Short mmCIF file of C-alpha atoms and ligand atoms in Angstrom, two decimals:
data_model
loop_
_atom_site.label_atom_id
_atom_site.label_comp_id
_atom_site.label_asym_id
_atom_site.label_seq_id
_atom_site.Cartn_x
_atom_site.Cartn_y
_atom_site.Cartn_z
CA MET A 1 23.72 1.84 65.92
CA ALA A 2 23.39 5.49 65.78
CA GLN A 3 24.13 6.95 62.43
CA GLU A 4 26.87 9.13 63.60
CA ASP A 5 28.69 6.20 65.21
CA LEU A 6 28.17 4.22 61.96
CA PHE A 7 29.88 7.01 59.92
CA LYS A 8 32.84 7.19 62.39
CA LYS A 9 33.20 3.33 62.08
CA ILE A 10 33.20 3.46 58.23
CA ILE A 11 35.86 6.03 58.25
CA ALA A 12 37.95 4.05 60.66
CA HIS A 13 37.36 0.81 58.78
CA SER A 14 38.21 2.25 55.62
CA LYS A 15 41.59 3.27 56.90
CA GLU A 16 42.35 0.17 58.84
CA TYR A 17 41.65 -2.14 55.89
CA GLY A 18 43.32 -0.18 53.08
CA PHE A 19 40.31 1.43 51.38
CA VAL A 20 40.79 5.23 51.95
CA PHE A 21 43.75 7.25 53.47
CA GLN A 22 44.01 10.86 54.24
CA SER A 23 46.23 12.44 51.65
CA SER A 24 49.83 13.21 52.77
CA GLU A 25 48.93 11.72 56.19
CA ILE A 26 52.51 11.67 57.41
CA TYR A 27 52.47 15.49 57.10
CA ASP A 28 49.17 15.62 59.10
CA GLY A 29 47.07 15.40 56.08
CA LEU A 30 45.63 17.87 53.47
CA SER A 31 42.13 18.94 54.14
CA ALA A 32 39.31 17.35 52.04
CA VAL A 33 41.85 15.35 49.90
CA TYR A 34 42.04 11.65 50.10
CA ASP A 35 44.07 8.70 48.66
CA TYR A 36 42.55 5.32 47.86
CA GLY A 37 44.43 2.31 49.27
CA GLN A 38 44.90 -1.19 47.83
CA TYR A 39 41.33 -2.35 48.29
CA GLY A 40 39.71 1.00 47.78
CA THR A 41 41.43 1.38 44.26
CA GLU A 42 40.07 -2.05 43.21
CA LEU A 43 36.50 -1.14 44.44
CA LYS A 44 36.74 2.21 42.70
CA ASN A 45 37.93 0.42 39.43
CA ASN A 46 34.95 -1.99 39.69
CA ILE A 47 32.48 0.90 40.08
CA LYS A 48 34.00 2.70 37.10
CA LYS A 49 33.54 -0.49 35.08
CA TYR A 50 29.94 -0.96 36.30
CA TRP A 51 29.23 2.69 35.10
CA TRP A 52 31.28 2.74 31.93
CA ASP A 53 29.89 -0.63 30.60
CA SER A 54 26.39 0.38 31.55
CA MET A 55 26.75 3.45 29.44
CA VAL A 56 29.00 2.33 26.57
CA LYS A 57 28.37 -1.32 26.29
CA LEU A 58 24.60 -1.36 26.88
CA HIS A 59 23.92 1.63 24.61
CA GLU A 60 24.90 1.44 20.97
CA ASN A 61 24.50 5.18 20.63
CA ILE A 62 26.80 6.12 23.60
CA VAL A 63 30.56 6.32 23.19
CA GLY A 64 33.23 7.31 25.64
CA ILE A 65 36.11 9.70 25.70
CA ASP A 66 39.05 10.91 28.01
CA SER A 67 39.60 14.61 27.62
CA ALA A 68 42.47 16.51 29.33
CA ILE A 69 42.05 18.23 32.75
CA PHE A 70 43.66 21.32 31.39
CA MET A 71 41.63 23.22 28.86
CA HIS A 72 41.83 26.65 27.17
CA PRO A 73 40.79 29.32 29.64
CA THR A 74 38.06 30.59 27.24
CA VAL A 75 36.23 27.37 27.82
CA TRP A 76 35.41 28.44 31.24
CA LYS A 77 34.40 31.86 30.22
CA ALA A 78 32.01 30.36 27.59
CA SER A 79 30.62 27.92 29.97
CA GLY A 80 29.75 30.75 32.52
CA HIS A 81 32.01 29.29 35.23
CA VAL A 82 34.32 32.24 35.40
CA GLY A 83 33.05 34.75 37.94
CA ALA A 84 29.82 32.69 38.56
CA PHE A 85 30.85 29.30 39.87
CA SER A 86 30.87 30.17 43.47
CA ASP A 87 29.12 29.29 46.78
CA PRO A 88 27.77 31.72 49.46
CA LEU A 89 29.97 31.45 52.55
CA ILE A 90 29.56 32.71 56.05
CA ASP A 91 31.90 32.73 59.03
CA ASN A 92 31.08 32.25 62.71
CA LYS A 93 32.95 34.94 64.46
CA ASP A 94 33.40 32.93 67.78
CA SER A 95 34.29 29.49 66.50
CA LYS A 96 36.11 30.92 63.49
CA LYS A 97 34.43 28.08 61.47
CA ARG A 98 33.37 28.62 57.88
CA TYR A 99 30.10 27.48 56.46
CA ARG A 100 28.03 27.33 53.23
CA ALA A 101 25.28 29.68 54.00
CA ASP A 102 22.90 27.66 51.78
CA VAL A 103 23.86 24.35 53.53
CA LEU A 104 23.13 25.90 56.99
CA ILE A 105 19.65 26.76 55.81
CA GLU A 106 19.25 23.30 54.03
CA ASP A 107 20.41 21.55 57.28
CA TYR A 108 17.77 23.54 59.08
CA MET A 109 15.09 22.42 56.79
CA ALA A 110 16.26 18.79 56.97
CA LYS A 111 15.59 19.01 60.67
CA ILE A 112 11.97 20.02 60.11
CA GLU A 113 11.67 17.25 57.56
CA ALA A 114 13.05 14.81 60.18
CA LYS A 115 10.30 15.99 62.58
CA ILE A 116 7.59 15.28 59.92
CA GLN A 117 9.12 11.89 59.31
CA LYS A 118 8.98 11.11 63.08
CA GLU A 119 5.24 11.97 63.26
CA VAL A 120 4.63 9.76 60.18
CA ASP A 121 6.67 6.84 61.67
CA LYS A 122 4.81 7.13 65.01
CA ALA A 123 1.43 7.09 63.23
CA ALA A 124 2.38 4.21 61.01
CA LYS A 125 3.36 2.23 64.05
CA LYS A 126 0.16 3.05 65.77
CA PHE A 127 -2.26 2.41 62.94
CA GLY A 128 -0.31 -0.64 61.34
CA ASP A 129 -1.58 -1.95 58.01
CA SER A 130 -4.53 0.54 57.82
CA PHE A 131 -2.15 3.49 57.77
CA ASP A 132 -2.56 5.85 54.84
CA GLU A 133 0.59 7.92 54.80
CA GLU A 134 -0.60 10.43 52.23
CA GLN A 135 -3.83 11.13 54.03
CA PHE A 136 -2.05 11.54 57.26
CA LYS A 137 0.40 14.00 55.77
CA SER A 138 -2.45 16.12 54.37
CA THR A 139 -4.54 16.14 57.48
CA ASN A 140 -2.29 15.97 60.57
CA ILE A 141 -2.15 19.50 62.18
CA ARG A 142 1.56 19.27 63.22
CA VAL A 143 2.70 17.96 59.93
CA LEU A 144 0.74 20.61 58.00
CA ALA A 145 2.28 23.35 60.22
CA ASN A 146 5.81 22.00 59.54
CA ARG A 147 5.17 21.71 55.91
CA GLU A 148 3.97 25.30 55.74
CA LYS A 149 7.09 26.38 57.68
CA LEU A 150 9.26 24.45 55.16
CA SER A 151 7.63 25.92 52.07
CA GLU A 152 8.01 29.42 53.52
CA ILE A 153 11.65 29.03 54.32
CA LYS A 154 12.35 27.50 50.95
CA LYS A 155 10.55 30.30 48.97
CA ARG A 156 12.41 32.97 50.92
CA PHE A 157 15.82 31.24 50.50
CA VAL A 158 15.36 30.47 46.70
CA THR A 159 14.19 34.07 45.96
CA ALA A 160 17.20 35.43 47.82
CA LEU A 161 19.70 33.20 45.94
CA GLU A 162 18.01 33.98 42.60
CA LYS A 163 18.42 37.65 43.16
CA ASP A 164 21.95 37.11 44.54
CA ASP A 165 20.80 39.00 47.64
CA LEU A 166 23.39 37.84 50.17
CA ALA A 167 22.28 40.32 52.87
CA GLU A 168 18.87 38.62 52.77
CA VAL A 169 20.44 35.17 53.04
CA LYS A 170 22.20 36.41 56.21
CA LYS A 171 19.00 37.82 57.56
CA GLN A 172 17.24 34.56 57.05
CA ILE A 173 19.95 32.71 58.95
CA GLU A 174 19.49 35.23 61.82
CA ASP A 175 15.71 35.09 61.70
CA LEU A 176 15.79 31.35 61.88
CA GLY A 177 18.04 31.52 64.83
CA ILE A 178 20.52 29.12 63.20
CA ALA A 179 23.56 28.71 65.51
CA CYS A 180 27.11 27.50 64.75
CA PRO A 181 27.05 23.77 65.40
CA ILE A 182 30.49 23.95 67.04
CA SER A 183 30.19 26.99 69.24
CA GLY A 184 26.46 27.35 69.45
CA SER A 185 26.92 31.02 68.81
CA LYS A 186 24.78 33.14 66.45
CA ASN A 187 27.46 35.71 65.81
CA TRP A 188 27.86 35.59 62.01
CA THR A 189 29.76 37.64 59.46
CA ASP A 190 28.07 38.81 56.23
CA VAL A 191 27.67 36.30 53.58
CA ARG A 192 30.09 36.50 50.60
CA GLN A 193 30.41 34.59 47.34
CA PHE A 194 33.47 32.26 47.28
CA ASP A 195 35.06 31.26 43.98
CA LEU A 196 35.23 27.46 43.69
CA MET A 197 37.71 27.10 40.72
CA PHE A 198 41.38 26.48 41.26
CA GLU A 199 43.57 28.64 39.09
CA THR A 200 47.24 27.80 38.03
CA GLN A 201 49.71 29.00 35.32
CA LEU A 202 50.61 27.32 32.16
CA GLY A 203 54.04 28.16 30.58
CA SER A 204 57.54 28.14 31.63
CA VAL A 205 58.41 31.88 31.49
CA SER A 206 56.34 34.43 33.19
CA GLU A 207 55.86 36.42 29.89
CA ASP A 208 54.11 33.48 28.04
CA ALA A 209 52.38 32.14 31.10
CA SER A 210 48.63 32.16 30.99
CA ASN A 211 46.08 31.57 33.74
CA ILE A 212 44.31 28.27 33.39
CA TYR A 213 41.87 26.35 35.60
CA LEU A 214 41.64 22.94 37.03
CA ARG A 215 38.29 21.79 35.72
CA PRO A 216 35.36 21.90 38.05
CA GLU A 217 33.35 19.51 35.96
CA THR A 218 34.37 16.92 33.30
CA ALA A 219 31.38 17.99 31.20
CA GLN A 220 33.06 20.82 29.27
CA GLY A 221 35.72 18.32 27.87
CA ILE A 222 32.75 16.57 26.18
CA PHE A 223 31.17 19.76 24.88
CA VAL A 224 34.30 21.04 23.27
CA ASN A 225 34.76 17.58 21.68
CA TYR A 226 31.18 17.40 20.43
CA LEU A 227 32.04 18.04 16.70
CA ASN A 228 35.11 15.69 16.82
CA VAL A 229 33.12 12.76 18.14
CA GLN A 230 30.08 13.35 16.11
CA LYS A 231 32.08 13.49 12.79
CA THR A 232 34.55 10.85 13.38
CA GLY A 233 32.09 8.46 15.06
CA ARG A 234 29.37 9.34 12.45
CA MET A 235 27.00 9.69 15.38
CA LYS A 236 23.34 10.30 14.75
CA ILE A 237 21.05 12.21 17.20
CA PRO A 238 20.13 11.12 19.80
CA PHE A 239 23.56 10.04 21.00
CA GLY A 240 25.66 10.38 24.05
CA ILE A 241 29.32 10.84 25.04
CA ALA A 242 30.43 9.50 28.43
CA GLN A 243 33.63 10.28 30.44
CA ILE A 244 35.18 9.39 33.80
CA GLY A 245 37.72 11.80 35.13
CA LYS A 246 38.96 14.09 37.94
CA ALA A 247 37.40 17.39 38.83
CA PHE A 248 38.40 19.99 41.25
CA ARG A 249 36.64 22.47 43.53
CA ASN A 250 37.98 24.60 46.30
CA GLU A 251 34.94 23.62 48.50
CA ILE A 252 34.32 26.01 51.39
CA VAL A 253 33.29 23.30 53.83
CA ALA A 254 34.68 19.81 53.52
CA ARG A 255 34.06 17.86 56.66
CA GLN A 256 32.26 14.81 55.49
CA PHE A 257 35.19 12.38 54.53
CA ILE A 258 34.95 11.55 50.74
CA PHE A 259 31.50 13.10 50.38
CA ARG A 260 32.79 16.62 49.65
CA MET A 261 36.39 16.64 48.41
CA ARG A 262 38.53 19.29 46.75
CA GLU A 263 39.79 16.66 44.17
CA PHE A 264 37.29 14.12 43.21
CA GLU A 265 36.05 12.03 40.35
CA GLN A 266 32.89 12.32 38.20
CA MET A 267 31.15 9.97 35.78
CA GLU A 268 29.33 12.04 33.33
CA MET A 269 27.41 11.39 30.18
CA GLN A 270 26.10 14.12 27.97
CA PHE A 271 23.08 13.05 25.78
CA PHE A 272 22.61 15.16 22.67
CA VAL A 273 18.93 15.32 21.54
CA ARG A 274 16.64 17.32 19.16
CA PRO A 275 15.40 20.67 20.54
CA GLY A 276 12.03 20.14 22.01
CA GLU A 277 12.62 16.44 22.96
CA GLU A 278 14.87 17.18 26.00
CA MET A 279 11.98 16.69 28.59
CA LYS A 280 11.25 13.27 27.21
CA TRP A 281 14.89 12.30 27.52
CA PHE A 282 15.39 14.00 30.85
CA GLU A 283 12.55 11.65 32.21
CA ALA A 284 13.99 8.61 30.58
CA TRP A 285 17.50 9.29 31.98
CA LYS A 286 16.05 9.81 35.50
CA GLU A 287 14.52 6.39 35.28
CA THR A 288 17.58 4.69 33.88
CA ARG A 289 19.92 6.19 36.42
CA MET A 290 17.69 5.32 39.39
CA LYS A 291 17.62 1.84 38.20
CA TRP A 292 21.44 1.73 37.97
CA HIS A 293 21.65 2.47 41.60
CA LYS A 294 18.92 0.25 42.73
CA ALA A 295 20.16 -2.68 40.68
CA LEU A 296 22.97 -3.17 43.24
CA GLY A 297 20.31 -4.67 45.52
CA PHE A 298 20.48 -2.28 48.46
CA ASP A 299 17.45 -0.97 50.35
CA GLU A 300 15.45 0.84 47.78
CA LYS A 301 14.06 3.31 50.44
CA LYS A 302 17.43 4.91 50.73
CA PHE A 303 17.22 6.39 47.39
CA ARG A 304 15.04 9.26 46.24
CA PHE A 305 14.68 12.04 43.73
CA HIS A 306 14.95 15.68 44.82
CA ASP A 307 14.09 18.29 42.27
CA HIS A 308 16.30 21.43 42.37
CA ASP A 309 14.67 24.53 43.92
CA LYS A 310 17.15 26.81 42.14
CA LEU A 311 18.25 25.95 38.60
CA ALA A 312 21.89 26.32 37.54
CA HIS A 313 22.38 29.02 34.76
CA TYR A 314 22.47 26.42 32.03
CA ALA A 315 19.45 24.27 33.02
CA ASN A 316 15.73 24.20 32.32
CA ALA A 317 15.15 21.15 34.50
CA ALA A 318 17.26 19.42 37.18
CA THR A 319 16.88 16.75 39.69
CA ASP A 320 19.19 14.98 42.15
CA ILE A 321 19.28 11.23 42.98
CA GLU A 322 19.66 11.52 46.79
CA PHE A 323 20.92 8.79 49.06
CA GLU A 324 20.45 8.32 52.72
CA PHE A 325 24.04 8.51 53.88
CA PRO A 326 24.73 8.15 57.63
CA PHE A 327 24.48 11.93 57.87
CA GLY A 328 21.09 12.04 56.07
CA PHE A 329 19.75 12.21 52.61
CA LYS A 330 22.25 14.06 50.29
CA GLU A 331 23.08 14.36 46.63
CA LEU A 332 24.58 11.37 45.00
CA GLU A 333 23.94 12.26 41.27
CA GLY A 334 22.66 15.11 39.32
CA ILE A 335 20.55 14.83 36.23
CA HIS A 336 20.24 18.15 34.35
CA SER A 337 18.48 19.30 31.26
CA ARG A 338 21.13 21.71 30.03
CA THR A 339 19.41 23.04 26.86
CA ASP A 340 21.60 24.11 24.15
CA TYR A 341 23.38 26.54 26.49
CA ASP A 342 26.88 25.06 26.50
CA LEU A 343 27.18 24.21 22.86
CA SER A 344 25.67 27.63 21.81
CA GLN A 345 28.12 29.43 24.20
CA HIS A 346 31.18 27.51 22.73
CA GLN A 347 29.87 28.21 19.18
CA GLU A 348 29.81 31.90 19.98
CA TYR A 349 33.18 32.16 21.88
CA SER A 350 35.15 29.85 19.47
CA GLY A 351 33.55 31.23 16.32
CA LYS A 352 33.17 27.61 15.05
CA LYS A 353 29.80 26.36 13.86
CA ILE A 354 28.62 23.75 16.33
CA GLN A 355 25.58 22.35 14.69
CA TYR A 356 23.94 19.11 13.65
CA PHE A 357 22.34 18.38 10.26
CA ASP A 358 19.20 16.24 10.99
CA PRO A 359 18.38 14.51 7.63
CA GLU A 360 14.96 13.53 8.88
CA LEU A 361 13.98 17.16 9.66
CA ASN A 362 16.21 18.39 6.89
CA LYS A 363 17.60 21.27 8.95
CA ASN A 364 20.49 22.33 11.10
CA TYR A 365 20.38 22.98 14.80
CA VAL A 366 22.37 23.15 17.93
CA PRO A 367 21.63 19.97 19.84
CA TYR A 368 20.00 20.11 23.38
CA VAL A 369 21.73 18.17 26.08
CA VAL A 370 20.54 15.92 28.91
CA GLU A 371 23.34 15.15 31.44
CA THR A 372 23.77 12.48 33.99
CA SER A 373 26.48 13.38 36.45
CA VAL A 374 27.41 10.96 39.37
CA GLY A 375 30.32 11.31 41.74
CA LEU A 376 32.55 8.23 41.87
CA ASP A 377 33.52 8.93 45.43
CA ARG A 378 30.00 9.50 46.61
CA THR A 379 29.14 6.21 44.98
CA PHE A 380 31.99 4.59 46.74
CA LEU A 381 30.72 5.99 49.99
CA MET A 382 27.17 4.98 49.18
CA ILE A 383 28.36 1.35 48.69
CA LEU A 384 30.44 1.33 51.88
CA SER A 385 27.55 2.82 53.86
CA ASN A 386 25.17 0.05 52.54
CA SER A 387 27.75 -2.68 53.00
CA TYR A 388 29.27 -2.05 56.44
CA THR A 389 27.55 -4.66 58.70
CA GLU A 390 28.42 -5.73 62.34
CA GLU A 391 27.22 -9.24 63.21
CA LYS A 392 27.06 -11.31 66.39
CA ILE A 393 27.62 -14.97 65.75
CA GLU A 394 26.80 -17.65 68.18
CA GLN A 395 29.35 -20.40 68.44
CA GLU A 396 28.67 -24.06 68.96
CA ASN A 397 30.26 -23.67 72.65
CA GLY A 398 27.67 -21.02 73.42
CA LYS A 399 30.14 -18.19 73.14
CA VAL A 400 29.16 -15.01 71.12
CA ASP A 401 31.69 -13.97 68.34
CA GLU A 402 31.54 -10.73 66.45
CA ARG A 403 32.44 -9.91 63.02
CA VAL A 404 32.50 -6.92 60.67
CA VAL A 405 31.67 -7.71 57.20
CA LEU A 406 31.39 -5.51 54.15
CA LYS A 407 28.49 -6.94 52.07
CA ILE A 408 29.67 -5.37 48.90
CA PRO A 409 27.86 -6.68 45.82
CA ALA A 410 30.15 -9.62 44.53
CA SER A 411 30.59 -7.91 41.07
CA LEU A 412 32.01 -4.85 42.84
CA ALA A 413 34.07 -6.58 45.60
CA PRO A 414 37.75 -5.60 45.52
CA VAL A 415 38.85 -9.28 45.88
CA LYS A 416 36.63 -12.02 44.50
CA LEU A 417 38.41 -15.03 46.06
CA ALA A 418 40.74 -15.94 48.91
CA VAL A 419 42.71 -18.99 48.49
CA LEU A 420 43.59 -20.45 51.87
CA PRO A 421 45.69 -23.56 52.64
CA LEU A 422 44.46 -25.03 55.98
CA VAL A 423 48.05 -25.52 57.22
CA ARG A 424 51.46 -24.68 55.85
CA LYS A 425 52.70 -28.21 55.23
CA ASP A 426 51.71 -31.58 53.75
CA GLY A 427 51.77 -30.23 50.22
CA LEU A 428 48.66 -27.87 50.91
CA PRO A 429 50.38 -24.55 50.04
CA GLU A 430 51.57 -26.09 46.72
CA LYS A 431 48.08 -27.39 45.90
CA ALA A 432 46.63 -24.06 46.84
CA LYS A 433 49.01 -22.17 44.54
CA GLU A 434 48.22 -24.59 41.62
CA ILE A 435 44.48 -23.82 42.04
CA LEU A 436 45.20 -20.11 42.32
CA ASN A 437 46.90 -20.26 39.00
CA THR A 438 43.72 -21.57 37.45
CA VAL A 439 41.68 -18.49 38.37
CA LYS A 440 44.05 -15.55 38.96
CA TYR A 441 44.03 -14.30 35.32
CA ASP A 442 40.36 -13.82 35.31
CA PHE A 443 39.60 -12.78 38.96
CA ASN A 444 41.39 -10.61 41.67
CA CYS A 445 42.43 -13.27 44.19
CA ILE A 446 44.32 -13.28 47.50
CA TYR A 447 46.50 -16.13 48.69
CA GLU A 448 46.91 -16.33 52.56
CA GLU A 449 48.54 -19.00 54.72
CA LYS A 450 49.34 -17.09 57.82
CA ASP A 451 47.08 -17.30 61.09
CA SER A 452 44.23 -19.56 61.91
CA ILE A 453 41.59 -20.21 59.32
CA GLY A 454 39.07 -18.38 61.43
CA LYS A 455 41.22 -15.20 61.57
CA ARG A 456 41.79 -15.36 57.85
CA TYR A 457 38.02 -15.63 57.25
CA ARG A 458 37.44 -12.39 59.40
CA ARG A 459 40.06 -10.51 57.44
CA GLN A 460 38.35 -11.44 54.17
CA ASP A 461 34.96 -10.42 55.60
CA ALA A 462 36.38 -7.08 56.63
CA ILE A 463 37.38 -6.38 52.98
CA GLY A 464 34.29 -7.84 51.46
CA THR A 465 35.74 -10.93 49.66
CA PRO A 466 32.54 -12.86 48.68
CA PHE A 467 34.24 -16.23 48.52
CA CYS A 468 37.01 -18.13 50.40
CA ILE A 469 38.25 -21.54 49.42
CA THR A 470 40.04 -23.75 51.90
CA ILE A 471 42.58 -26.31 50.73
CA ASP A 472 42.65 -29.33 53.22
CA HIS A 473 44.02 -32.83 53.23
CA GLU A 474 40.87 -34.08 51.39
CA THR A 475 41.77 -31.76 48.56
CA ILE A 476 44.83 -33.73 47.97
CA GLU A 477 42.80 -36.98 47.85
CA SER A 478 39.63 -35.98 46.02
CA ASN A 479 40.51 -32.73 44.32
CA THR A 480 37.71 -30.91 46.16
CA VAL A 481 37.70 -27.76 48.26
CA THR A 482 35.30 -26.22 50.64
CA ILE A 483 34.03 -22.85 49.48
CA ARG A 484 32.59 -20.25 51.96
CA ASP A 485 30.02 -17.74 51.24
CA ARG A 486 30.81 -14.32 52.86
CA ASP A 487 27.20 -13.47 53.73
CA THR A 488 25.72 -16.76 54.85
CA MET A 489 29.09 -18.16 56.15
CA GLN A 490 27.90 -21.46 54.79
CA GLN A 491 30.54 -23.81 53.42
CA GLU A 492 30.26 -26.40 50.81
CA ARG A 493 32.52 -28.91 49.33
CA ILE A 494 32.91 -28.58 45.59
CA ALA A 495 35.16 -30.08 42.87
CA VAL A 496 38.14 -27.89 42.09
CA GLU A 497 37.01 -27.68 38.36
CA LYS A 498 33.71 -25.96 39.55
CA ILE A 499 35.60 -22.90 41.10
CA HIS A 500 36.02 -20.92 37.91
CA GLU A 501 32.42 -21.49 36.72
CA ILE A 502 31.07 -20.32 40.23
CA LEU A 503 33.19 -17.18 40.27
CA THR A 504 32.05 -16.41 36.76
CA ASN A 505 28.28 -16.77 37.58
CA LYS A 506 28.42 -15.02 40.86
CA THR A 507 30.72 -12.04 40.27
CA SER A 508 29.93 -10.95 36.79
CA PHE A 509 27.81 -7.82 36.10
CA LYS A 510 25.36 -9.82 33.93
CA ASP A 511 22.64 -10.12 36.64
CA VAL A 512 23.00 -6.46 37.60
CA PHE A 513 22.86 -5.40 33.94
CA SER A 514 19.80 -7.43 33.34
CA LYS A 515 17.91 -5.21 35.88
CA ILE A 516 18.70 -1.97 34.12
CA ASN A 517 18.46 -2.96 30.51
N1 GAP B 601 28.38 18.63 35.30
C1 GAP B 601 27.38 18.94 36.25
C2 GAP B 601 27.96 18.88 37.58
O1 GAP B 601 29.24 18.83 37.86
P1 GAP B 601 27.22 18.82 40.16
O2 GAP B 601 25.94 18.51 40.68
O3 GAP B 601 27.88 20.07 40.57
O4 GAP B 601 26.97 18.81 38.54
C3 GAP B 601 27.84 16.26 39.86
O5 GAP B 601 28.14 17.57 40.33
C4 GAP B 601 28.10 15.17 40.88
O6 GAP B 601 29.53 15.27 41.30
C5 GAP B 601 27.44 15.38 42.29
O7 GAP B 601 26.13 14.75 42.24
C6 GAP B 601 28.36 14.61 43.31
O8 GAP B 601 28.11 13.25 43.13
C7 GAP B 601 29.73 14.94 42.60
N2 GAP B 601 30.43 15.99 43.29
C8 GAP B 601 30.30 17.23 43.08
N3 GAP B 601 31.03 18.04 44.05
C9 GAP B 601 31.78 17.05 44.71
C10 GAP B 601 32.74 17.19 45.77
N4 GAP B 601 33.22 18.31 46.14
N5 GAP B 601 33.23 15.97 46.19
C11 GAP B 601 32.74 14.76 45.78
N6 GAP B 601 31.86 14.60 44.87
C12 GAP B 601 31.44 15.76 44.31
#
């Protein structure tokens, strides 16, 4: 299936089956804002639990907090966001569409990368097992020419951004002949910086009202609570503070479903370390976080690191974990070595000493910080993209049936078990409810008695329920049920007493955690 079609199908499926809805849809929606439906919310909660427990439960030296969205306005001056948290925007005069100038250039570079990959794939097919990818990339003339082109574009682009030379960014777009994807026109406005922070007013009467911001990252709530947590938790360096919460950015372009939203959720962890040890921890967290993604069991080739070309004002090293979404490799998570920038800035602006006394070194210092920051919504989209599967099933009568199944890892699946009486009579519904009562306190379950059993299976496949049990006449006689596995569609007859144990073993995070710990 073409990747573009896959993406459209995922969006349609998300709506049809109660995962994601456009916000305020009955009023024609609000751009780049989404609501999560009944199954989407369960999936999101399970992702949060996976992340939270992997941080807070698996690490004795990481604790979690929940700071407010509203913060003192000076926080954002100290952090460097006021006046500097912006993206370069450009408009196409013919289509009237707005773009991020840097994204236009990045997309252009992605096309060259795709050309390189095509050459590599072609050669790999031709040479089979004897193919040496590295050697091919460093000797093939077309690949070398494209790599050279890429490095020149990147150098020019990064230099322009570092110098904040927006005229040069526009010139590069023109020189590369980049056209508006909608109109095909190259008629561009100048590039301008666009402020991403939402501002609002705090206070009931206009005289006491002060301008405050909706936080564009959750991290600052952790920095300003560093002292509180370190002291009350008697934390010793190295230690981390984790948080999950909403963040807001007035994104210029938001056309990729829940990939780029104006209101979204982040799962961030700030790890406080000794100055000079930050690169060691940066490498360690890169590895741990990559394992976290891969432990879910999806195709490992879809994840890669991408080091930042241009570092943020607070960082001395930064990398992204990218995932191959249906629209290409894009950032899923950022891992940043933020130095002592944020804590030092808050120390200066607040006038409060923000330091750590290190008994082993017998000295005070402002800790350095390594941050891991993953978008909850992007993780959700990564899981949906990996899970959405269309299958053709050959029936015994020779007919071919089709099903859409979400192969969501069982530990993350919104519903763990569907309890289905075969018919609505003969005491089967009563027996089914009796069984449901033995598992519903520990697992999210669904009870369904309407429609044929085949239709009910398909509905559960479509929301990713890993197990269905069917209560039939034999259940009444022998206290057994058939249990159906979502992925293999195999059915097995088991004793009713076994259901709880099977669900416990197959849906817990234990296996996944064992791969990252
Ligand atoms: N505290 C560091 C920070 O905020 P970032 O790279 O700007 O770094 C971290 O954001 C993560 O937050 C990204 O990797 C992405 O997963 C998520 N994210 C950022 N902007 C987003 C948006 N507009 N919509 C959805 N997720 C977003």
